[in-house]
């Protein structure tokens, strides 16, 4: 959205936080606020994963045999439900979530998913980008997320950063859309 002063709000969910961070850093005149919902911990965002590890992960996921077997398992509705209930949702995921993942689990989507799951967004530290971007940052954690305490350094290390907690665990825009919209409105959008 665009606020009354004409600036945009960027919202990045989960492991896509580096994308939001880069957008904010590169577009200081058009982006006035950055909201990260359930981002990786500050340490994870500011510590690069070694290139050899990223390459090993990516090659495994791209493997015609092992990668294909892994994706066939990972894309099964039963495993998605198990993973979602264990790691993504505070309450059980709903059928709408599972139906959406069924629609999105297609071979054409595998390459970007493989890159994401290999950790390619963690190829470098984003500490400089975070510290040099002047936009206020709002870090949103779910009340059931045990990693919330490890997000404290965002507020400690960044001048214009605030932490808040809303109901949910990890996929907050899906779990708590009203609360996310309320936060957006509080930011003036």
PDB file of C-alpha atoms in Angstrom:
ATOM      1  CA  UNK A   1       0.000   0.000   0.000  1.00  0.00           C
ATOM      2  CA  UNK A   2       0.863   3.669  -0.253  1.00  0.00           C
ATOM      3  CA  UNK A   3       0.569   5.803   2.875  1.00  0.00           C
ATOM      4  CA  UNK A   4      -0.590   9.386   3.107  1.00  0.00           C
ATOM      5  CA  UNK A   5       2.954  10.681   2.613  1.00  0.00           C
ATOM      6  CA  UNK A   6       3.256   8.718  -0.650  1.00  0.00           C
ATOM      7  CA  UNK A   7       5.621   5.989   0.506  1.00  0.00           C
ATOM      8  CA  UNK A   8       5.087   2.282   0.072  1.00  0.00           C
ATOM      9  CA  UNK A   9       5.050  -0.453   2.688  1.00  0.00           C
ATOM     10  CA  UNK A  10       6.891  -3.662   1.843  1.00  0.00           C
ATOM     11  CA  UNK A  11       5.792  -6.799   3.673  1.00  0.00           C
ATOM     12  CA  UNK A  12       7.931  -9.931   3.487  1.00  0.00           C
ATOM     13  CA  UNK A  13       6.880 -13.223   5.052  1.00  0.00           C
ATOM     14  CA  UNK A  14       9.257 -15.731   6.614  1.00  0.00           C
ATOM     15  CA  UNK A  15      12.327 -16.714   4.663  1.00  0.00           C
ATOM     16  CA  UNK A  16      11.592 -14.059   2.039  1.00  0.00           C
ATOM     17  CA  UNK A  17      12.770 -11.391   4.499  1.00  0.00           C
ATOM     18  CA  UNK A  18      16.010 -10.810   2.517  1.00  0.00           C
ATOM     19  CA  UNK A  19      13.910  -9.813  -0.504  1.00  0.00           C
ATOM     20  CA  UNK A  20      12.069  -7.181   1.548  1.00  0.00           C
ATOM     21  CA  UNK A  21      15.331  -5.986   3.093  1.00  0.00           C
ATOM     22  CA  UNK A  22      16.954  -5.553  -0.337  1.00  0.00           C
ATOM     23  CA  UNK A  23      13.900  -3.745  -1.732  1.00  0.00           C
ATOM     24  CA  UNK A  24      13.911  -1.299   1.178  1.00  0.00           C
ATOM     25  CA  UNK A  25      17.656  -0.670   0.919  1.00  0.00           C
ATOM     26  CA  UNK A  26      17.555  -0.112  -2.836  1.00  0.00           C
ATOM     27  CA  UNK A  27      14.422   2.074  -2.880  1.00  0.00           C
ATOM     28  CA  UNK A  28      14.658   4.547  -0.009  1.00  0.00           C
ATOM     29  CA  UNK A  29      12.607   7.220  -1.790  1.00  0.00           C
ATOM     30  CA  UNK A  30       9.608   5.032  -2.554  1.00  0.00           C
ATOM     31  CA  UNK A  31       9.563   2.583   0.358  1.00  0.00           C
ATOM     32  CA  UNK A  32       8.738   4.235   3.660  1.00  0.00           C
ATOM     33  CA  UNK A  33       8.262   1.174   5.898  1.00  0.00           C
ATOM     34  CA  UNK A  34       9.333  -2.464   6.038  1.00  0.00           C
ATOM     35  CA  UNK A  35       7.304  -5.148   7.805  1.00  0.00           C
ATOM     36  CA  UNK A  36       8.833  -8.593   8.268  1.00  0.00           C
ATOM     37  CA  UNK A  37       6.394 -11.257   9.458  1.00  0.00           C
ATOM     38  CA  UNK A  38       8.038 -14.301  11.054  1.00  0.00           C
ATOM     39  CA  UNK A  39      11.443 -13.502   9.542  1.00  0.00           C
ATOM     40  CA  UNK A  40      14.495 -15.627  10.233  1.00  0.00           C
ATOM     41  CA  UNK A  41      16.322 -14.707  13.409  1.00  0.00           C
ATOM     42  CA  UNK A  42      18.641 -11.716  13.289  1.00  0.00           C
ATOM     43  CA  UNK A  43      21.649 -14.051  13.435  1.00  0.00           C
ATOM     44  CA  UNK A  44      20.348 -16.067  10.473  1.00  0.00           C
ATOM     45  CA  UNK A  45      19.735 -12.911   8.400  1.00  0.00           C
ATOM     46  CA  UNK A  46      23.160 -11.467   9.212  1.00  0.00           C
ATOM     47  CA  UNK A  47      25.234 -14.661   8.841  1.00  0.00           C
ATOM     48  CA  UNK A  48      25.972 -15.979   5.373  1.00  0.00           C
ATOM     49  CA  UNK A  49      25.615 -19.694   4.694  1.00  0.00           C
ATOM     50  CA  UNK A  50      28.877 -21.033   3.213  1.00  0.00           C
ATOM     51  CA  UNK A  51      28.806 -21.375  -0.569  1.00  0.00           C
ATOM     52  CA  UNK A  52      29.781 -25.056  -0.442  1.00  0.00           C
ATOM     53  CA  UNK A  53      26.789 -25.784   1.793  1.00  0.00           C
ATOM     54  CA  UNK A  54      24.414 -23.893  -0.493  1.00  0.00           C
ATOM     55  CA  UNK A  55      25.753 -25.713  -3.527  1.00  0.00           C
ATOM     56  CA  UNK A  56      25.462 -29.116  -1.826  1.00  0.00           C
ATOM     57  CA  UNK A  57      21.870 -28.365  -0.787  1.00  0.00           C
ATOM     58  CA  UNK A  58      20.907 -27.144  -4.240  1.00  0.00           C
ATOM     59  CA  UNK A  59      22.531 -30.071  -6.050  1.00  0.00           C
ATOM     60  CA  UNK A  60      20.709 -32.526  -3.797  1.00  0.00           C
ATOM     61  CA  UNK A  61      17.346 -30.855  -4.427  1.00  0.00           C
ATOM     62  CA  UNK A  62      18.046 -30.667  -8.193  1.00  0.00           C
ATOM     63  CA  UNK A  63      19.173 -34.310  -8.372  1.00  0.00           C
ATOM     64  CA  UNK A  64      17.063 -36.182 -10.937  1.00  0.00           C
ATOM     65  CA  UNK A  65      16.788 -39.195  -8.613  1.00  0.00           C
ATOM     66  CA  UNK A  66      17.102 -38.115  -4.969  1.00  0.00           C
ATOM     67  CA  UNK A  67      15.704 -34.636  -5.501  1.00  0.00           C
ATOM     68  CA  UNK A  68      12.771 -35.990  -7.457  1.00  0.00           C
ATOM     69  CA  UNK A  69      12.003 -38.557  -4.752  1.00  0.00           C
ATOM     70  CA  UNK A  70      12.318 -35.884  -2.062  1.00  0.00           C
ATOM     71  CA  UNK A  71       9.928 -33.526  -3.876  1.00  0.00           C
ATOM     72  CA  UNK A  72       7.394 -36.260  -4.555  1.00  0.00           C
ATOM     73  CA  UNK A  73       7.333 -36.920  -0.800  1.00  0.00           C
ATOM     74  CA  UNK A  74       7.424 -33.257   0.215  1.00  0.00           C
ATOM     75  CA  UNK A  75       4.563 -32.392  -2.113  1.00  0.00           C
ATOM     76  CA  UNK A  76       2.252 -35.084  -0.759  1.00  0.00           C
ATOM     77  CA  UNK A  77      -0.800 -33.672   1.003  1.00  0.00           C
ATOM     78  CA  UNK A  78      -0.163 -35.808   4.107  1.00  0.00           C
ATOM     79  CA  UNK A  79       3.414 -34.542   4.523  1.00  0.00           C
ATOM     80  CA  UNK A  80       2.399 -30.938   3.842  1.00  0.00           C
ATOM     81  CA  UNK A  81      -0.275 -31.252   6.523  1.00  0.00           C
ATOM     82  CA  UNK A  82       2.202 -32.787   8.990  1.00  0.00           C
ATOM     83  CA  UNK A  83       4.862 -30.129   8.288  1.00  0.00           C
ATOM     84  CA  UNK A  84       2.353 -27.271   8.391  1.00  0.00           C
ATOM     85  CA  UNK A  85       0.875 -28.414  11.692  1.00  0.00           C
ATOM     86  CA  UNK A  86       4.301 -29.013  13.215  1.00  0.00           C
ATOM     87  CA  UNK A  87       6.150 -25.891  12.040  1.00  0.00           C
ATOM     88  CA  UNK A  88       3.867 -23.323  10.418  1.00  0.00           C
ATOM     89  CA  UNK A  89       0.554 -23.087  12.268  1.00  0.00           C
ATOM     90  CA  UNK A  90      -0.258 -22.615  15.931  1.00  0.00           C
ATOM     91  CA  UNK A  91      -3.577 -24.403  15.382  1.00  0.00           C
ATOM     92  CA  UNK A  92      -4.159 -27.079  12.729  1.00  0.00           C
ATOM     93  CA  UNK A  93      -3.893 -25.875   9.153  1.00  0.00           C
ATOM     94  CA  UNK A  94      -7.180 -25.714   7.276  1.00  0.00           C
ATOM     95  CA  UNK A  95      -8.317 -27.365   4.052  1.00  0.00           C
ATOM     96  CA  UNK A  96      -7.984 -24.048   2.192  1.00  0.00           C
ATOM     97  CA  UNK A  97      -4.249 -24.051   3.004  1.00  0.00           C
ATOM     98  CA  UNK A  98      -3.866 -27.658   1.856  1.00  0.00           C
ATOM     99  CA  UNK A  99      -5.908 -27.022  -1.310  1.00  0.00           C
ATOM    100  CA  UNK A 100      -3.717 -24.015  -2.125  1.00  0.00           C
ATOM    101  CA  UNK A 101      -0.513 -26.023  -1.616  1.00  0.00           C
ATOM    102  CA  UNK A 102      -1.951 -28.746  -3.873  1.00  0.00           C
ATOM    103  CA  UNK A 103      -2.518 -26.150  -6.613  1.00  0.00           C
ATOM    104  CA  UNK A 104       0.963 -24.647  -6.172  1.00  0.00           C
ATOM    105  CA  UNK A 105       2.850 -27.972  -6.021  1.00  0.00           C
ATOM    106  CA  UNK A 106       3.630 -28.260  -9.716  1.00  0.00           C
ATOM    107  CA  UNK A 107       6.826 -29.229 -11.494  1.00  0.00           C
ATOM    108  CA  UNK A 108       7.135 -25.717 -13.008  1.00  0.00           C
ATOM    109  CA  UNK A 109       7.399 -24.259  -9.477  1.00  0.00           C
ATOM    110  CA  UNK A 110      10.135 -26.630  -8.329  1.00  0.00           C
ATOM    111  CA  UNK A 111      13.195 -24.656  -9.473  1.00  0.00           C
ATOM    112  CA  UNK A 112      12.490 -21.538  -7.371  1.00  0.00           C
ATOM    113  CA  UNK A 113      11.379 -23.723  -4.453  1.00  0.00           C
ATOM    114  CA  UNK A 114      14.601 -25.715  -4.734  1.00  0.00           C
ATOM    115  CA  UNK A 115      16.672 -22.524  -4.701  1.00  0.00           C
ATOM    116  CA  UNK A 116      14.744 -21.186  -1.693  1.00  0.00           C
ATOM    117  CA  UNK A 117      14.976 -24.464   0.245  1.00  0.00           C
ATOM    118  CA  UNK A 118      18.675 -24.760  -0.554  1.00  0.00           C
ATOM    119  CA  UNK A 119      19.137 -21.484   1.307  1.00  0.00           C
ATOM    120  CA  UNK A 120      20.170 -19.284  -1.600  1.00  0.00           C
ATOM    121  CA  UNK A 121      18.574 -16.217   0.038  1.00  0.00           C
ATOM    122  CA  UNK A 122      21.109 -16.680   2.818  1.00  0.00           C
ATOM    123  CA  UNK A 123      24.104 -16.467   0.495  1.00  0.00           C
ATOM    124  CA  UNK A 124      25.297 -13.302   2.232  1.00  0.00           C
ATOM    125  CA  UNK A 125      24.772 -11.209   5.321  1.00  0.00           C
ATOM    126  CA  UNK A 126      22.038  -8.584   5.181  1.00  0.00           C
ATOM    127  CA  UNK A 127      23.301  -6.721   8.234  1.00  0.00           C
ATOM    128  CA  UNK A 128      24.663  -3.788   6.240  1.00  0.00           C
ATOM    129  CA  UNK A 129      21.417  -3.476   4.276  1.00  0.00           C
ATOM    130  CA  UNK A 130      19.395  -3.474   7.510  1.00  0.00           C
ATOM    131  CA  UNK A 131      21.591  -0.922   9.244  1.00  0.00           C
ATOM    132  CA  UNK A 132      21.906   1.414   6.252  1.00  0.00           C
ATOM    133  CA  UNK A 133      18.242   1.486   5.260  1.00  0.00           C
ATOM    134  CA  UNK A 134      16.539   4.331   7.076  1.00  0.00           C
ATOM    135  CA  UNK A 135      12.967   3.052   6.880  1.00  0.00           C
ATOM    136  CA  UNK A 136      11.263   2.053  10.131  1.00  0.00           C
ATOM    137  CA  UNK A 137      11.068  -1.709  10.421  1.00  0.00           C
ATOM    138  CA  UNK A 138       8.366  -3.721  12.159  1.00  0.00           C
ATOM    139  CA  UNK A 139       9.251  -7.309  13.069  1.00  0.00           C
ATOM    140  CA  UNK A 140       6.136  -9.398  13.693  1.00  0.00           C
ATOM    141  CA  UNK A 141       6.306 -12.728  15.510  1.00  0.00           C
ATOM    142  CA  UNK A 142       3.561 -15.193  16.274  1.00  0.00           C
ATOM    143  CA  UNK A 143       2.829 -15.681  19.958  1.00  0.00           C
ATOM    144  CA  UNK A 144       3.538 -19.399  19.539  1.00  0.00           C
ATOM    145  CA  UNK A 145       6.890 -18.875  17.786  1.00  0.00           C
ATOM    146  CA  UNK A 146       9.809 -19.948  19.974  1.00  0.00           C
ATOM    147  CA  UNK A 147      12.187 -17.968  17.737  1.00  0.00           C
ATOM    148  CA  UNK A 148      10.630 -14.649  18.805  1.00  0.00           C
ATOM    149  CA  UNK A 149      13.266 -14.204  21.529  1.00  0.00           C
ATOM    150  CA  UNK A 150      15.996 -14.641  18.897  1.00  0.00           C
ATOM    151  CA  UNK A 151      14.515 -11.703  16.981  1.00  0.00           C
ATOM    152  CA  UNK A 152      15.307  -9.290  19.850  1.00  0.00           C
ATOM    153  CA  UNK A 153      18.610  -8.274  18.200  1.00  0.00           C
ATOM    154  CA  UNK A 154      16.659  -6.663  15.352  1.00  0.00           C
ATOM    155  CA  UNK A 155      15.414  -4.061  17.835  1.00  0.00           C
ATOM    156  CA  UNK A 156      18.735  -3.898  19.695  1.00  0.00           C
ATOM    157  CA  UNK A 157      20.887  -3.464  16.582  1.00  0.00           C
ATOM    158  CA  UNK A 158      18.646  -1.281  14.406  1.00  0.00           C
ATOM    159  CA  UNK A 159      17.762   2.317  15.223  1.00  0.00           C
ATOM    160  CA  UNK A 160      14.260   2.348  13.804  1.00  0.00           C
ATOM    161  CA  UNK A 161      13.028  -1.153  14.510  1.00  0.00           C
ATOM    162  CA  UNK A 162      10.122  -2.325  16.614  1.00  0.00           C
ATOM    163  CA  UNK A 163       8.975  -5.802  17.614  1.00  0.00           C
ATOM    164  CA  UNK A 164       5.419  -6.961  18.099  1.00  0.00           C
ATOM    165  CA  UNK A 165       3.593 -10.228  18.622  1.00  0.00           C
ATOM    166  CA  UNK A 166       0.233 -11.347  17.274  1.00  0.00           C
ATOM    167  CA  UNK A 167      -1.674 -14.642  17.478  1.00  0.00           C
ATOM    168  CA  UNK A 168      -0.235 -17.442  15.376  1.00  0.00           C
ATOM    169  CA  UNK A 169       3.020 -19.254  14.802  1.00  0.00           C
ATOM    170  CA  UNK A 170       4.750 -18.747  11.474  1.00  0.00           C
ATOM    171  CA  UNK A 171       2.503 -17.942   8.489  1.00  0.00           C
ATOM    172  CA  UNK A 172       0.939 -14.918  10.134  1.00  0.00           C
ATOM    173  CA  UNK A 173      -0.768 -13.347   7.089  1.00  0.00           C
ATOM    174  CA  UNK A 174      -2.643 -16.648   6.635  1.00  0.00           C
ATOM    175  CA  UNK A 175      -3.213 -17.425  10.324  1.00  0.00           C
ATOM    176  CA  UNK A 176      -4.041 -13.929  11.544  1.00  0.00           C
ATOM    177  CA  UNK A 177      -5.038 -11.787   8.555  1.00  0.00           C
ATOM    178  CA  UNK A 178      -7.108  -9.343  10.634  1.00  0.00           C
ATOM    179  CA  UNK A 179      -4.212  -8.667  13.001  1.00  0.00           C
ATOM    180  CA  UNK A 180      -1.797  -8.187  10.088  1.00  0.00           C
ATOM    181  CA  UNK A 181      -4.218  -5.730   8.459  1.00  0.00           C
ATOM    182  CA  UNK A 182      -4.566  -3.895  11.768  1.00  0.00           C
ATOM    183  CA  UNK A 183      -0.760  -3.512  11.924  1.00  0.00           C
ATOM    184  CA  UNK A 184      -0.733  -2.186   8.365  1.00  0.00           C
ATOM    185  CA  UNK A 185      -3.386   0.368   9.333  1.00  0.00           C
ATOM    186  CA  UNK A 186      -1.377   1.375  12.432  1.00  0.00           C
ATOM    187  CA  UNK A 187       1.522   2.176  10.089  1.00  0.00           C
ATOM    188  CA  UNK A 188      -0.758   4.578   8.208  1.00  0.00           C
ATOM    189  CA  UNK A 189      -1.580   2.526   5.112  1.00  0.00           C
TER     190      UNK A 189
END
